[in-house]
Short mmCIF file of C-alpha atoms and ligand atoms in Angstrom, two decimals:
data_model
loop_
_atom_site.label_atom_id
_atom_site.label_comp_id
_atom_site.label_asym_id
_atom_site.label_seq_id
_atom_site.Cartn_x
_atom_site.Cartn_y
_atom_site.Cartn_z
CA UNK A 1 -7.19 29.44 -24.41
CA UNK A 2 -8.38 25.33 -23.14
CA UNK A 3 -9.27 22.51 -25.56
CA UNK A 4 -13.09 21.80 -26.34
CA UNK A 5 -13.56 18.58 -24.77
CA UNK A 6 -14.86 16.22 -27.47
CA UNK A 7 -11.16 16.44 -28.81
CA UNK A 8 -9.84 16.00 -24.85
CA UNK A 9 -11.54 13.04 -25.30
CA UNK A 10 -10.25 11.87 -28.45
CA UNK A 11 -6.49 12.89 -27.27
CA UNK A 12 -7.21 10.60 -23.63
CA UNK A 13 -8.84 7.79 -25.32
CA UNK A 14 -6.22 7.13 -28.53
CA UNK A 15 -3.03 7.57 -26.25
CA UNK A 16 -3.66 7.08 -22.25
CA UNK A 17 -3.38 4.37 -20.15
CA UNK A 18 -5.20 5.54 -16.32
CA UNK A 19 -4.04 4.11 -13.52
CA UNK A 20 -5.35 1.22 -11.28
CA UNK A 21 -8.31 0.91 -15.43
CA UNK A 22 -9.43 -1.91 -16.76
CA UNK A 23 -8.99 -0.17 -19.81
CA UNK A 24 -11.45 -2.11 -21.61
CA UNK A 25 -14.14 0.18 -20.25
CA UNK A 26 -12.92 2.76 -20.18
CA UNK A 27 -12.59 3.34 -23.12
CA UNK A 28 -15.85 1.79 -24.82
CA UNK A 29 -18.31 4.26 -20.98
CA UNK A 30 -18.22 8.41 -21.90
CA UNK A 31 -15.14 9.92 -19.23
CA UNK A 32 -15.95 12.82 -17.01
CA UNK A 33 -13.33 15.48 -17.73
CA UNK A 34 -12.41 18.04 -14.74
CA UNK A 35 -10.83 21.19 -17.02
CA UNK A 36 -11.08 23.44 -12.96
CA UNK A 37 -12.45 23.39 -9.83
CA UNK A 38 -13.10 25.25 -6.61
CA UNK A 39 -13.02 24.82 -3.33
CA UNK A 40 -14.23 21.10 -2.93
CA UNK A 41 -16.26 21.77 -6.10
CA UNK A 42 -14.61 20.07 -8.97
CA UNK A 43 -15.59 21.10 -12.80
CA UNK A 44 -16.59 19.05 -15.84
CA UNK A 45 -15.15 20.43 -19.21
CA UNK A 46 -18.92 22.32 -19.90
CA UNK A 47 -19.02 23.81 -16.21
CA UNK A 48 -21.64 20.90 -14.53
CA UNK A 49 -19.63 20.90 -10.51
CA UNK A 50 -19.74 18.40 -8.76
CA UNK A 51 -18.45 17.98 -4.51
CA UNK A 52 -14.85 16.32 -4.40
CA UNK A 53 -15.76 13.28 -2.31
CA UNK A 54 -13.08 11.64 -1.83
CA UNK A 55 -10.48 14.63 -2.11
CA UNK A 56 -9.54 14.23 -5.62
CA UNK A 57 -8.11 10.44 -3.70
CA UNK A 58 -7.13 10.86 -0.97
CA UNK A 59 -5.47 14.37 -0.97
CA UNK A 60 -6.88 17.34 -1.35
CA UNK A 61 -6.88 18.66 2.26
CA UNK A 62 -8.01 22.41 1.88
CA UNK A 63 -10.08 22.39 -1.52
CA UNK A 64 -9.11 23.55 -5.04
CA UNK A 65 -7.54 27.11 -5.78
CA UNK A 66 -6.91 28.38 -2.26
CA UNK A 67 -5.60 31.23 -2.22
CA UNK A 68 -3.49 31.14 0.71
CA UNK A 69 -1.59 27.81 -1.85
CA UNK A 70 -1.66 29.19 -4.58
CA UNK A 71 -0.16 32.41 -4.23
CA UNK A 72 2.39 30.68 -1.87
CA UNK A 73 2.96 28.88 -5.53
CA UNK A 74 2.64 32.07 -7.17
CA UNK A 75 5.76 33.20 -5.67
CA UNK A 76 7.82 31.06 -5.22
CA UNK A 77 8.14 30.04 -8.80
CA UNK A 78 8.59 33.64 -9.03
CA UNK A 79 12.92 32.31 -7.69
CA UNK A 80 12.64 29.38 -9.11
CA UNK A 81 10.44 26.24 -10.09
CA UNK A 82 13.15 23.58 -8.91
CA UNK A 83 16.71 23.22 -8.51
CA UNK A 84 18.99 19.51 -6.85
CA UNK A 85 18.47 19.06 -3.50
CA UNK A 86 22.09 16.69 -4.77
CA UNK A 87 25.08 18.75 -3.60
CA UNK A 88 22.71 22.34 -3.57
CA UNK A 89 20.61 23.54 0.33
CA UNK A 90 17.31 25.60 -0.96
CA UNK A 91 14.83 27.47 1.66
CA UNK A 92 11.58 25.02 1.19
CA UNK A 93 12.83 22.44 1.42
CA UNK A 94 14.68 22.78 4.64
CA UNK A 95 12.27 25.42 6.22
CA UNK A 96 9.54 21.80 5.95
CA UNK A 97 12.09 19.45 7.09
CA UNK A 98 12.09 22.33 10.37
CA UNK A 99 8.33 22.10 10.63
CA UNK A 100 7.62 19.01 9.56
CA UNK A 101 10.46 17.45 12.92
CA UNK A 102 8.14 20.19 14.73
CA UNK A 103 5.08 18.57 14.32
CA UNK A 104 5.90 14.80 13.97
CA UNK A 105 5.46 12.38 16.46
CA UNK A 106 7.78 13.28 18.88
CA UNK A 107 11.88 12.01 17.88
CA UNK A 108 11.53 11.68 14.69
CA UNK A 109 14.20 14.35 13.30
CA UNK A 110 15.09 13.50 9.92
CA UNK A 111 12.93 14.62 6.72
CA UNK A 112 14.23 12.21 3.60
CA UNK A 113 12.06 13.94 0.75
CA UNK A 114 10.92 11.97 -2.64
CA UNK A 115 7.67 12.49 -4.89
CA UNK A 116 5.20 10.18 -4.06
CA UNK A 117 3.42 7.61 -1.22
CA UNK A 118 5.39 4.02 -2.75
CA UNK A 119 8.85 6.11 -2.92
CA UNK A 120 8.23 7.32 0.39
CA UNK A 121 7.67 3.94 2.21
CA UNK A 122 10.91 2.38 -0.40
CA UNK A 123 12.59 4.34 1.05
CA UNK A 124 11.34 3.50 4.96
CA UNK A 125 12.11 0.33 3.75
CA UNK A 126 15.44 0.77 2.70
CA UNK A 127 16.88 2.75 5.61
CA UNK A 128 15.80 0.26 7.30
CA UNK A 129 17.53 -2.31 5.65
CA UNK A 130 20.81 -0.49 5.45
CA UNK A 131 20.48 0.81 8.41
CA UNK A 132 20.59 -3.01 10.11
CA UNK A 133 23.66 -3.25 7.97
CA UNK A 134 25.51 -0.54 9.34
CA UNK A 135 25.18 -2.22 12.46
CA UNK A 136 26.41 -4.61 11.23
CA UNK A 137 23.33 -7.35 11.49
CA UNK A 138 21.71 -9.24 8.36
CA UNK A 139 17.90 -8.24 8.31
CA UNK A 140 15.61 -8.72 5.81
CA UNK A 141 13.04 -9.83 6.65
CA UNK A 142 9.88 -7.35 8.02
CA UNK A 143 6.43 -8.51 8.44
CA UNK A 144 3.66 -5.84 7.40
CA UNK A 145 0.10 -7.06 7.43
CA UNK A 146 -2.71 -8.99 5.43
CA UNK A 147 -3.75 -7.24 3.43
CA UNK A 148 -1.93 -3.07 3.54
CA UNK A 149 -1.38 -1.31 0.82
CA UNK A 150 1.82 1.05 0.23
CA UNK A 151 1.75 1.97 -2.68
CA UNK A 152 3.00 -0.43 -6.60
CA UNK A 153 6.61 0.67 -6.98
CA UNK A 154 7.84 -2.97 -6.61
CA UNK A 155 8.78 -2.17 -2.60
CA UNK A 156 6.34 -0.83 -1.76
CA UNK A 157 4.03 -3.68 -3.49
CA UNK A 158 5.64 -6.28 -1.64
CA UNK A 159 5.24 -5.52 2.03
CA UNK A 160 1.98 -4.32 0.87
CA UNK A 161 -0.54 -7.40 -0.31
CA UNK A 162 -3.97 -6.93 -2.57
CA UNK A 163 -5.24 -10.57 -4.32
CA UNK A 164 -6.19 -8.07 -7.32
CA UNK A 165 -3.28 -5.18 -7.91
CA UNK A 166 -0.54 -8.27 -6.64
CA UNK A 167 -0.84 -11.61 -8.46
CA UNK A 168 1.47 -10.53 -11.36
CA UNK A 169 4.40 -10.30 -8.98
CA UNK A 170 5.43 -11.60 -6.45
CA UNK A 171 7.61 -10.38 -3.51
CA UNK A 172 11.25 -9.00 -4.13
CA UNK A 173 11.33 -8.94 -0.09
CA UNK A 174 10.89 -11.79 3.09
CA UNK A 175 7.52 -10.33 4.34
CA UNK A 176 5.60 -12.48 7.33
CA UNK A 177 2.12 -11.05 6.28
CA UNK A 178 -0.37 -10.02 10.08
CA UNK A 179 -3.67 -9.65 10.52
CA UNK A 180 -4.94 -6.26 11.93
CA UNK A 181 -7.52 -6.73 15.12
CA UNK A 182 -10.10 -6.25 12.12
CA UNK A 183 -9.46 -8.95 10.65
CA UNK A 184 -9.45 -11.90 13.04
CA UNK A 185 -12.79 -10.08 14.16
CA UNK A 186 -13.71 -10.57 10.56
CA UNK A 187 -12.52 -13.33 8.76
CA UNK A 188 -12.89 -15.79 12.66
CA UNK A 189 -15.62 -13.86 13.79
CA UNK A 190 -14.79 -13.23 17.43
CA UNK A 191 -15.48 -9.97 19.36
CA UNK A 192 -13.37 -7.24 18.79
CA UNK A 193 -11.93 -7.71 22.14
CA UNK A 194 -10.61 -10.88 21.32
CA UNK A 195 -9.74 -10.42 18.08
CA UNK A 196 -6.82 -7.83 19.77
CA UNK A 197 -5.53 -10.23 22.27
CA UNK A 198 -4.83 -12.95 19.15
CA UNK A 199 -3.99 -10.19 16.59
CA UNK A 200 -0.53 -8.22 19.27
CA UNK A 201 -0.08 -12.67 20.13
CA UNK A 202 -0.06 -13.28 16.05
CA UNK A 203 2.58 -10.29 15.92
CA UNK A 204 4.36 -11.28 18.85
CA UNK A 205 4.61 -14.90 17.61
CA UNK A 206 6.08 -14.13 14.68
CA UNK A 207 8.74 -11.24 15.98
CA UNK A 208 10.13 -14.08 18.80
CA UNK A 209 10.18 -16.58 15.58
CA UNK A 210 12.52 -14.24 13.82
CA UNK A 211 13.75 -13.20 16.48
CA UNK A 212 17.57 -10.98 14.99
CA UNK A 213 16.57 -11.37 11.29
CA UNK A 214 13.75 -8.41 11.28
CA UNK A 215 14.66 -4.96 10.02
CA UNK A 216 11.05 -3.27 10.44
CA UNK A 217 7.01 -4.13 10.59
CA UNK A 218 5.57 -2.05 8.66
CA UNK A 219 2.03 -1.08 9.17
CA UNK A 220 -0.89 2.23 8.16
CA UNK A 221 -1.81 3.11 11.84
CA UNK A 222 -5.30 3.14 12.85
CA UNK A 223 -7.33 2.80 9.18
CA UNK A 224 -6.02 0.24 6.65
CA UNK A 225 -7.40 2.80 3.25
CA UNK A 226 -7.27 1.00 0.79
CA UNK A 227 -8.67 -2.29 1.71
CA UNK A 228 -11.64 -1.22 2.30
CA UNK A 229 -11.12 0.88 5.52
CA UNK A 230 -10.22 -1.11 7.79
CA UNK A 231 -10.78 0.88 11.00
CA UNK A 232 -7.95 -0.97 14.02
CA UNK A 233 -9.27 -0.17 18.07
CA UNK A 234 -6.31 2.60 19.34
CA UNK A 235 -4.79 0.45 21.56
CA UNK A 236 -3.82 -2.01 18.80
CA UNK A 237 -0.80 0.79 18.01
CA UNK A 238 1.01 1.00 21.01
CA UNK A 239 0.74 -2.30 21.51
CA UNK A 240 2.53 -2.53 18.64
CA UNK A 241 5.13 0.09 19.61
CA UNK A 242 6.25 -1.94 22.75
CA UNK A 243 6.26 -5.41 20.80
CA UNK A 244 8.52 -3.39 18.41
CA UNK A 245 10.87 -2.98 20.48
CA UNK A 246 10.53 -5.51 23.11
CA UNK A 247 11.86 -7.58 19.64
CA UNK A 248 14.78 -5.05 19.50
CA UNK A 249 13.58 -4.20 15.87
CA UNK A 250 12.34 -1.03 13.84
CA UNK A 251 8.60 0.69 12.97
CA UNK A 252 7.41 1.66 10.23
CA UNK A 253 4.44 3.35 10.09
CA UNK A 254 2.85 4.31 6.94
CA UNK A 255 0.55 7.87 7.53
CA UNK A 256 0.71 8.35 3.85
CA UNK A 257 -2.84 8.70 3.57
CA UNK A 258 -3.10 8.31 7.29
CA UNK A 259 -2.11 11.68 8.00
CA UNK A 260 -2.52 16.03 7.78
CA UNK A 261 -5.71 15.41 10.01
CA UNK A 262 -7.66 12.51 8.73
CA UNK A 263 -8.38 10.89 11.05
CA UNK A 264 -9.61 13.83 13.51
CA UNK A 265 -6.10 14.37 14.36
CA UNK A 266 -2.93 15.60 12.82
CA UNK A 267 -1.14 12.60 11.95
CA UNK A 268 -2.64 8.55 13.82
CA UNK A 269 0.30 7.91 15.62
CA UNK A 270 -1.02 10.89 18.14
CA UNK A 271 -4.23 9.36 19.06
CA UNK A 272 -1.84 6.09 20.58
CA UNK A 273 0.50 8.73 21.81
CA UNK A 274 3.92 6.40 20.22
CA UNK A 275 6.67 8.05 17.86
CA UNK A 276 7.00 5.25 15.76
CA UNK A 277 11.05 4.98 13.85
CA UNK A 278 9.94 6.17 10.09
CA UNK A 279 7.20 7.60 9.39
CA UNK A 280 5.66 8.21 5.61
CA UNK A 281 3.98 10.34 4.53
CA UNK A 282 1.87 11.99 0.98
CA UNK A 283 -0.82 12.69 -0.66
CA UNK A 284 -2.11 15.50 1.68
CA UNK A 285 2.23 16.72 2.77
CA UNK A 286 1.36 19.31 -0.45
CA UNK A 287 -2.03 20.30 -0.05
CA UNK A 288 -2.36 17.68 -2.60
CA UNK A 289 -1.43 20.61 -4.94
CA UNK A 290 2.07 19.30 -6.07
CA UNK A 291 3.49 15.35 -6.24
CA UNK A 292 5.64 15.30 -2.29
CA UNK A 293 6.24 13.19 -0.12
CA UNK A 294 9.17 12.57 3.00
CA UNK A 295 10.32 9.41 5.08
CA UNK A 296 11.05 11.17 8.77
CA UNK A 297 14.10 8.65 10.36
CA UNK A 298 14.96 9.21 14.27
CA UNK A 299 18.53 10.90 14.94
CA UNK A 300 19.61 6.94 16.29
CA UNK A 301 18.87 5.78 12.50
CA UNK A 302 20.23 8.94 10.97
CA UNK A 303 23.93 8.75 12.53
CA UNK A 304 24.41 5.23 12.46
CA UNK A 305 24.28 6.29 8.07
CA UNK A 306 27.62 8.97 9.82
CA UNK A 307 31.01 8.12 8.68
CA UNK A 308 34.39 8.37 6.44
CA UNK A 309 33.49 9.22 2.55
CA UNK A 310 35.40 6.28 1.03
CA UNK A 311 33.29 3.39 4.09
CA UNK A 312 30.30 4.26 1.62
CA UNK A 313 28.10 4.44 4.55
CA UNK A 314 26.15 6.93 3.19
CA UNK A 315 21.95 6.95 1.71
CA UNK A 316 22.56 6.49 -1.82
CA UNK A 317 19.35 7.20 -2.72
CA UNK A 318 17.83 10.26 -5.09
CA UNK A 319 15.28 11.41 -7.16
CA UNK A 320 15.38 13.59 -9.37
CA UNK A 321 12.58 16.03 -8.35
CA UNK A 322 13.86 15.29 -4.01
CA UNK A 323 12.67 17.78 -2.23
CA UNK A 324 11.30 19.86 -5.83
CA UNK A 325 11.08 23.87 -4.52
CA UNK A 326 7.03 24.60 -5.91
CA UNK A 327 6.20 21.08 -3.62
CA UNK A 328 7.64 22.94 -0.54
CA UNK A 329 6.06 25.52 -0.61
CA UNK A 330 2.48 23.46 -1.03
CA UNK A 331 3.32 22.65 1.67
CA UNK A 332 4.27 25.07 3.59
CA UNK A 333 1.49 26.88 3.13
CA UNK A 334 -0.64 23.63 3.57
CA UNK A 335 0.73 23.30 7.34
CA UNK A 336 -0.14 27.39 7.96
CA UNK A 337 -3.90 26.58 7.46
CA UNK A 338 -3.26 23.97 9.82
CA UNK A 339 -4.88 26.88 13.46
CA UNK A 340 -5.82 25.42 15.85
CA UNK A 341 -9.35 26.38 14.44
CA UNK A 342 -9.22 23.69 11.52
CA UNK A 343 -8.07 20.61 14.22
CA UNK A 344 -10.55 22.12 16.51
CA UNK A 345 -13.02 21.16 13.82
CA UNK A 346 -12.50 17.86 12.95
CA UNK A 347 -14.01 16.19 15.47
CA UNK A 348 -17.41 18.26 15.28
CA UNK A 349 -16.99 17.53 11.45
CA UNK A 350 -16.53 13.98 12.11
CA UNK A 351 -19.66 13.96 14.41
CA UNK A 352 -21.58 14.88 11.90
CA UNK A 353 -20.21 12.98 8.89
CA UNK A 354 -21.44 9.83 11.48
CA UNK A 355 -24.51 11.06 12.35
CA UNK A 356 -25.68 11.63 9.01
CA UNK A 357 -24.64 8.45 7.75
CA UNK A 358 -26.19 7.28 10.83
CA UNK A 359 -29.64 8.17 9.78
CA UNK A 360 -30.08 7.56 5.74
CA UNK A 361 -26.63 5.09 5.27
CA UNK A 362 -27.02 2.07 8.38
CA UNK A 363 -30.90 1.63 7.93
CA UNK A 364 -30.34 0.19 3.51
CA UNK A 365 -30.66 -3.57 3.35
CA UNK A 366 -27.48 -4.26 0.93
CA UNK A 367 -24.95 -1.84 3.64
CA UNK A 368 -23.35 -4.57 5.72
CA UNK A 369 -21.10 -2.41 8.19
CA UNK A 370 -20.41 1.73 7.86
CA UNK A 371 -16.12 2.18 9.33
CA UNK A 372 -15.33 5.40 9.57
CA UNK A 373 -12.03 7.22 11.61
CA UNK A 374 -12.43 11.13 11.10
CA UNK A 375 -13.03 11.76 7.86
CA UNK A 376 -12.24 8.11 6.55
CA UNK A 377 -15.14 6.18 5.92
CA UNK A 378 -15.91 3.67 3.87
CA UNK A 379 -19.90 1.65 3.74
CA UNK A 380 -19.64 -1.45 2.88
CA UNK A 381 -21.94 -3.02 0.38
CA UNK A 382 -23.59 -6.19 -0.04
CA UNK A 383 -25.72 -8.73 -1.71
CA UNK A 384 -27.35 -10.98 1.81
CA UNK A 385 -25.68 -8.96 4.48
CA UNK A 386 -27.73 -11.65 7.45
CA UNK A 387 -25.52 -14.02 5.46
CA UNK A 388 -22.89 -11.85 4.11
CA UNK A 389 -22.78 -12.94 1.40
CA UNK A 390 -20.69 -10.20 -1.23
CA UNK A 391 -22.10 -8.88 -5.11
CA UNK A 392 -20.56 -10.99 -7.33
CA UNK A 393 -17.46 -9.09 -9.66
CA UNK A 394 -18.88 -8.75 -12.91
CA UNK A 395 -22.58 -6.60 -11.90
CA UNK A 396 -20.18 -3.33 -9.98
CA UNK A 397 -21.98 -2.76 -7.93
CA UNK A 398 -19.18 -0.70 -6.41
CA UNK A 399 -18.05 1.04 -9.49
CA UNK A 400 -22.25 1.99 -10.93
CA UNK A 401 -23.26 3.17 -7.00
CA UNK A 402 -19.82 5.72 -8.02
CA UNK A 403 -21.96 7.03 -11.41
CA UNK A 404 -24.69 7.51 -9.49
CA UNK A 405 -23.37 9.55 -7.68
CA UNK A 406 -21.46 11.24 -10.49
CA UNK A 407 -25.31 12.07 -12.00
CA UNK A 408 -26.62 13.84 -8.73
CA UNK A 409 -23.20 15.80 -8.65
CA UNK A 410 -20.50 14.10 -6.49
CA UNK A 411 -17.80 12.71 -7.60
CA UNK A 412 -16.49 9.12 -5.56
CA UNK A 413 -14.32 6.20 -6.30
CA UNK A 414 -14.65 3.48 -4.82
CA UNK A 415 -12.07 -0.05 -3.01
CA UNK A 416 -14.64 -3.07 -4.71
CA UNK A 417 -18.41 -2.27 -3.09
CA UNK A 418 -16.56 -0.76 -0.82
CA UNK A 419 -18.22 2.67 -1.22
CA UNK A 420 -15.56 5.17 0.01
CA UNK A 421 -16.16 9.08 1.83
CA UNK A 422 -13.70 10.99 2.49
CA UNK A 423 -13.75 14.73 1.40
CA UNK A 424 -11.96 17.47 2.24
CA UNK A 425 -11.19 18.75 5.75
CA UNK A 426 -12.20 22.10 4.61
CA UNK A 427 -16.00 20.56 3.89
CA UNK A 428 -19.28 22.32 5.37
CA UNK A 429 -21.71 20.96 7.29
CA UNK A 430 -24.21 21.73 4.23
CA UNK A 431 -22.29 19.71 1.97
CA UNK A 432 -21.60 16.71 4.32
CA UNK A 433 -25.65 16.66 4.78
CA UNK A 434 -25.28 16.77 0.46
CA UNK A 435 -22.55 14.53 0.48
CA UNK A 436 -24.01 11.26 2.57
CA UNK A 437 -27.29 12.01 0.91
CA UNK A 438 -26.02 11.47 -2.41
CA UNK A 439 -24.65 8.22 -0.65
CA UNK A 440 -27.72 7.16 0.63
CA UNK A 441 -29.53 7.81 -2.99
CA UNK A 442 -26.82 5.77 -5.08
CA UNK A 443 -27.16 2.63 -3.37
CA UNK A 444 -30.52 2.90 -2.11
CA UNK A 445 -30.98 3.26 -6.73
CA UNK A 446 -27.73 0.64 -7.66
CA UNK A 447 -29.04 -2.09 -4.74
CA UNK A 448 -32.43 -0.92 -4.47
CA UNK A 449 -33.13 -1.69 -1.10
C1 LIG B 3 -1.74 6.03 -0.84
C2 LIG B 3 -1.29 5.42 -0.34
C3 LIG B 3 0.62 4.84 -1.00
C4 LIG B 3 1.58 5.09 -1.90
O1 LIG B 3 0.55 6.64 -2.22
P1 LIG B 3 2.01 7.23 -3.54
O2 LIG B 3 1.44 8.34 -3.74
O3 LIG B 3 -0.22 6.15 -4.44
O4 LIG B 3 2.14 6.07 -4.44
C5 LIG B 3 1.35 5.04 0.18
N1 LIG B 3 0.64 4.06 2.02
C6 LIG B 3 -0.76 4.54 1.93
C7 LIG B 3 -1.26 4.04 3.64
C8 LIG B 3 -1.68 4.85 0.88
O5 LIG B 3 -3.19 4.78 1.60
#
């Protein structure tokens, strides 16, 4: 029996505290209650269907209720839902580790599970810190990108930064922040080539200044998602890899958002043919079904932790649900759906999105920029694009735009006044048209342009 929607709303208003939400606004508005889903559509309590335009916060990959993933979870449920990896092995966690090592950028042979992107990043940071200590070096500093986003636990927040999200918390670890090329381009008004060179020069200066004290460089490769979809030129990542080698430090690539096909390839690193020392995965790992994340490490890092028990060099880290069997079974089924045909379809889908955006969104008066990498898209809105004058935060232009889209049957979630489109990889050609058309109409309605 399903609970009446008005009862859900009463409970929600009385007791639920929503993530990334000003609850004062939430309590004053009528919430949309999603009761079910079907493929690329969410279904509300009244049976109305909405295109899931941001993949349920960037994680749904193959659509909802995919029979193959549903069946894999059911089959696992017939055996067991969860057993611990502390002292015990399990079939789905072992098989998934082998599969991930086989498809990940080369050299990433070891898989450490957790249950959120943020925890995957915490693990990467802790592995880096302990790795250097085990090698007899005291290295506590990280180098990270300005306005990087790596999740909301304290360590992950320390290497990330966003003024409104982070202003009540001081970093737990010393961090040097360097701009990605896009930031240089945007804040200093320089051309892309010069911005790339300047960003690399700043990174090199930071690495040279604290040589021997930097545990790792942490980046979101190819696209800084939560900053507002800030793209990187593809040359940036191999140059960062080269610099981290030259200055003898580790490279952490956070592919929690970019992994699993989002950029048009399985991993963003694949575009640049590089492999980091540590790779974090989350969001799409389980197809967007269950909380599962992974930190992949090289054999070299793994081997540094080996030694007699009594030396206590082990990685003393774990979560109750590390390697959860249902989540790993979902992830295995999701990986099976990454057929050559699916991967081959991604460039055409990205091109179709770009064509629609060019035709319908780019001409709108208050669209200052459209940023796209694969199926990750940011549409930035400003009061005066020519003078780069933003809207006032209290106007809630991004938020009002997604409410306008919702009335037209598309669920979106903005980043400030940047409208984000990140449809599931399973989106069809006609749905791409609907998605972009609704985005355009909603922007026009709210900005009057
Ligand atoms: C979403 C995100 C995270 C955090 O993942 P959670 O599962 O929300 O903790 C980390 N890094 C990046 C790049 C992300 O986009």
